[in-house]
Coordinates of C-alpha atoms in Angstrom, one line a residue:
Chain A
G1 CA -1.6 -67.9 86.8
A2 CA -3.1 -67.0 83.5
V3 CA -3.9 -70.1 81.4
V4 CA -4.3 -70.3 77.6
S5 CA -5.8 -73.4 76.1
Q6 CA -5.8 -74.7 72.5
H7 CA -8.1 -77.2 70.9
P8 CA -7.4 -79.6 69.4
S9 CA -3.9 -80.5 70.5
W10 CA -3.3 -82.7 67.4
V11 CA -5.2 -82.9 64.2
I12 CA -4.7 -85.0 61.1
C13 CA -6.6 -84.1 58.0
K14 CA -6.8 -84.9 54.3
S15 CA -5.4 -82.5 51.8
G16 CA -8.0 -80.0 50.6
T17 CA -10.0 -79.9 53.8
S18 CA -10.3 -77.1 56.3
V19 CA -9.2 -77.2 59.9
K20 CA -10.3 -74.9 62.8
I21 CA -8.0 -74.4 65.8
E22 CA -9.4 -72.7 68.9
C23 CA -7.4 -70.6 71.3
R24 CA -9.0 -69.7 74.7
S25 CA -7.9 -67.5 77.6
L26 CA -9.4 -69.4 80.5
D27 CA -9.2 -67.0 83.4
F28 CA -8.6 -63.6 81.9
Q29 CA -9.8 -61.5 79.0
A30 CA -7.6 -60.9 76.0
T31 CA -8.2 -58.0 73.7
T32 CA -5.3 -59.2 71.5
M33 CA -4.2 -62.8 70.7
F34 CA -1.3 -63.8 68.6
W35 CA -0.9 -66.8 66.3
Y36 CA 2.5 -68.3 65.6
R37 CA 3.7 -71.2 63.5
Q38 CA 6.7 -73.4 64.2
F39 CA 8.4 -75.7 61.8
P40 CA 10.6 -78.5 63.1
K41 CA 13.8 -77.3 64.5
Q42 CA 12.9 -73.7 63.6
S43 CA 11.8 -70.7 65.5
L44 CA 8.3 -69.5 66.0
M45 CA 7.1 -67.2 63.3
L46 CA 4.4 -64.7 64.0
M47 CA 1.5 -65.2 61.5
A48 CA -1.0 -62.7 62.6
T49 CA -2.3 -60.5 65.5
S50 CA -5.9 -61.2 66.3
N51 CA -7.9 -58.2 67.6
E52 CA -11.3 -58.7 69.3
G53 CA -14.1 -57.3 67.3
S54 CA -12.0 -56.3 64.3
K55 CA -10.0 -57.8 61.5
A56 CA -6.7 -59.6 62.2
T57 CA -3.4 -58.1 61.2
Y58 CA -1.3 -60.5 59.1
E59 CA 2.4 -60.5 58.8
Q60 CA 4.0 -60.2 55.4
G61 CA 3.9 -63.4 53.4
V62 CA 1.0 -64.9 55.3
E63 CA -2.1 -65.5 53.1
K64 CA -5.1 -64.1 54.9
D65 CA -7.5 -66.0 52.7
K66 CA -5.8 -69.2 53.6
F67 CA -5.4 -68.6 57.3
L68 CA -8.7 -67.2 58.5
I69 CA -8.7 -65.6 62.0
N70 CA -11.8 -64.8 64.0
H71 CA -11.7 -63.2 67.4
A72 CA -15.3 -63.3 68.3
S73 CA -15.0 -62.7 72.1
L74 CA -12.4 -61.5 74.6
T75 CA -11.6 -65.2 75.5
L76 CA -11.7 -66.9 72.1
S77 CA -9.8 -66.6 68.9
T78 CA -9.9 -69.2 66.1
L79 CA -7.6 -69.9 63.2
T80 CA -9.0 -71.8 60.3
V81 CA -6.6 -73.3 57.8
T82 CA -8.5 -73.5 54.6
S83 CA -7.9 -76.0 51.8
A84 CA -5.0 -77.5 53.8
H85 CA -2.0 -78.9 52.0
P86 CA 0.9 -81.0 53.3
E87 CA 3.1 -78.0 53.4
D88 CA 0.7 -76.5 56.0
S89 CA 1.7 -79.2 58.4
S90 CA 3.2 -77.5 61.4
F91 CA 2.9 -76.7 65.1
Y92 CA 0.5 -73.7 65.6
I93 CA 0.7 -71.8 68.8
C94 CA -1.4 -69.0 70.1
S95 CA -0.6 -66.5 72.8
A96 CA -2.6 -64.0 74.8
G97 CA -2.0 -61.4 77.4
P98 CA -4.2 -59.8 80.0
G99 CA -2.5 -56.5 79.5
L100 CA -3.4 -53.7 77.2
A101 CA -3.6 -54.3 73.5
G102 CA -0.1 -54.2 72.1
V103 CA 1.7 -54.8 75.4
T104 CA 3.9 -57.9 75.2
D105 CA 5.4 -58.1 78.6
T106 CA 2.9 -60.6 79.9
Q107 CA 2.2 -63.1 77.1
Y108 CA 0.9 -66.5 78.0
F109 CA 1.2 -69.3 75.4
G110 CA -1.1 -72.1 74.6
P111 CA 0.2 -75.6 74.5
G112 CA 0.1 -75.6 70.7
T113 CA -1.8 -77.6 68.0
R114 CA 0.1 -80.1 65.8
L115 CA -1.5 -80.1 62.3
T116 CA -0.6 -83.0 60.0
V117 CA -2.0 -82.8 56.5
L118 CA -1.9 -86.0 54.5
Chain B
G1 CA 14.9 -56.2 59.9
E2 CA 14.5 -57.5 63.4
D3 CA 16.5 -60.7 64.0
V4 CA 17.4 -62.9 67.0
E5 CA 20.3 -65.3 66.9
Q6 CA 21.1 -68.2 69.2
S7 CA 23.5 -71.2 69.1
L8 CA 21.5 -74.3 68.3
F9 CA 22.9 -76.8 70.8
L10 CA 24.4 -77.0 74.3
S11 CA 25.4 -80.1 76.2
V12 CA 26.2 -80.1 79.9
R13 CA 26.6 -82.5 82.8
E14 CA 24.1 -82.5 85.7
G15 CA 25.2 -80.1 88.4
D16 CA 27.2 -77.9 86.1
S17 CA 26.1 -74.4 85.1
S18 CA 24.6 -73.8 81.6
V19 CA 24.9 -70.5 79.7
I20 CA 22.8 -69.9 76.7
N21 CA 23.6 -66.9 74.6
C22 CA 21.5 -64.7 72.3
T23 CA 22.1 -61.7 70.1
Y24 CA 19.4 -59.4 68.9
T25 CA 19.2 -56.5 66.4
D26 CA 16.5 -54.2 67.6
S27 CA 17.9 -51.8 70.1
S28 CA 14.5 -50.3 70.8
S29 CA 13.1 -53.5 72.4
T30 CA 11.6 -52.8 75.8
Y31 CA 11.7 -56.3 77.1
L32 CA 13.7 -59.4 76.3
Y33 CA 12.5 -62.8 77.2
W34 CA 13.5 -66.4 77.8
Y35 CA 11.1 -69.2 77.0
K36 CA 11.4 -72.9 77.6
Q37 CA 9.8 -75.5 75.4
E38 CA 9.7 -79.1 76.5
P39 CA 9.2 -81.9 73.9
G40 CA 5.7 -81.8 72.3
A41 CA 4.6 -78.9 74.5
G42 CA 4.0 -75.2 74.1
L43 CA 6.1 -72.4 75.4
Q44 CA 6.7 -71.5 79.1
L45 CA 7.8 -68.0 80.0
L46 CA 10.9 -68.5 82.2
T47 CA 11.9 -64.9 82.8
Y48 CA 12.2 -61.6 81.2
I49 CA 14.3 -58.5 81.7
F50 CA 13.5 -54.9 81.2
S51 CA 15.9 -53.2 78.7
N52 CA 17.2 -50.7 81.3
M53 CA 18.5 -53.5 83.5
D54 CA 21.8 -55.3 83.3
M55 CA 21.0 -58.4 85.3
K56 CA 18.1 -60.2 86.8
Q57 CA 18.3 -63.2 89.1
D58 CA 15.4 -65.6 89.8
Q59 CA 16.4 -68.6 91.9
R60 CA 18.7 -70.8 89.6
L61 CA 18.2 -68.4 86.6
T62 CA 20.4 -65.4 86.0
V63 CA 19.8 -63.2 83.0
L64 CA 22.5 -60.8 81.8
L65 CA 21.9 -58.1 79.3
N66 CA 24.6 -56.2 77.5
K67 CA 22.7 -53.5 75.6
K68 CA 25.7 -52.0 74.0
D69 CA 26.5 -55.3 72.3
K70 CA 22.9 -56.4 72.0
H71 CA 23.7 -59.6 73.8
L72 CA 21.5 -61.5 76.2
S73 CA 22.4 -64.6 78.2
L74 CA 20.6 -67.1 80.4
R75 CA 22.6 -68.9 83.1
I76 CA 21.1 -71.9 84.8
A77 CA 22.9 -72.9 87.9
D78 CA 23.1 -76.5 89.1
T79 CA 21.6 -77.8 85.9
Q80 CA 19.3 -80.8 86.3
T81 CA 18.1 -83.4 83.8
G82 CA 14.6 -81.8 84.0
D83 CA 16.1 -78.6 82.5
S84 CA 16.6 -80.5 79.2
A85 CA 14.5 -78.6 76.7
I86 CA 14.7 -76.0 73.9
Y87 CA 15.3 -72.4 75.2
F88 CA 14.1 -69.5 73.1
C89 CA 15.3 -66.0 73.3
A90 CA 12.8 -63.3 72.2
E91 CA 12.5 -59.6 71.9
D92 CA 9.6 -57.2 71.2
N93 CA 9.2 -56.2 67.6
Q94 CA 9.6 -52.5 66.8
A95 CA 5.9 -51.8 67.1
G96 CA 5.9 -53.4 70.5
T97 CA 3.0 -55.6 69.4
A98 CA 4.5 -59.0 69.1
L99 CA 7.5 -61.2 69.9
I100 CA 10.4 -62.1 67.6
F101 CA 12.0 -65.4 68.5
G102 CA 15.4 -66.9 67.9
K103 CA 15.6 -70.5 66.6
G104 CA 16.0 -71.9 70.0
T105 CA 18.9 -73.6 71.8
T106 CA 18.5 -77.3 72.6
L107 CA 19.9 -78.0 76.0
S108 CA 20.9 -81.5 76.7
V109 CA 21.7 -82.5 80.3
S110 CA 23.5 -85.8 81.0
S111 CA 23.7 -87.5 84.4

């Protein structure tokens, strides 16, 4: 089946530093990838939709200058948390689908990246 | 706006059936989904149902959809300890471009 990987799986950083998280579709091409954030005991919240070759679409309330998304190829999207603060500590999950852009019936999720900001 | 609600906890004994319920608000959703999340792991798609279906069965899993009441349920037959996890209900957003998740139901299975 389709596999989506994320790297790193866990990162601890100092407050004020930037952290890059990679999301890769290993055996299919993904025109669109999605980035979610999950706080403890809460649901996943969609942060942004990453489109290959164009700017990401951010959900309301998500700071695009703080969460930089780059979708450089059909198999790689990156999320950079800039000037991270302890409140950015969370579980970040990406998903991708081999279907057409905007079709959500076959979304495959990465294993997630746990970010801890000290 | 779009919203998905689930009960937070369910505790069952091994061998019993588990039923996890979900309500959603967006009647235009094309698909509704159930995901499973084991501790420290990402999400695993368990099953999904097309909005014009009432029921879908896949081995031990049965999904029931009541579109009139906007109610979705997941039944796990012969629940095993390995089924202990958080189960998320999700629907398409109105644009059909992403998923809206409930807060998840923690299923605890005791032997």
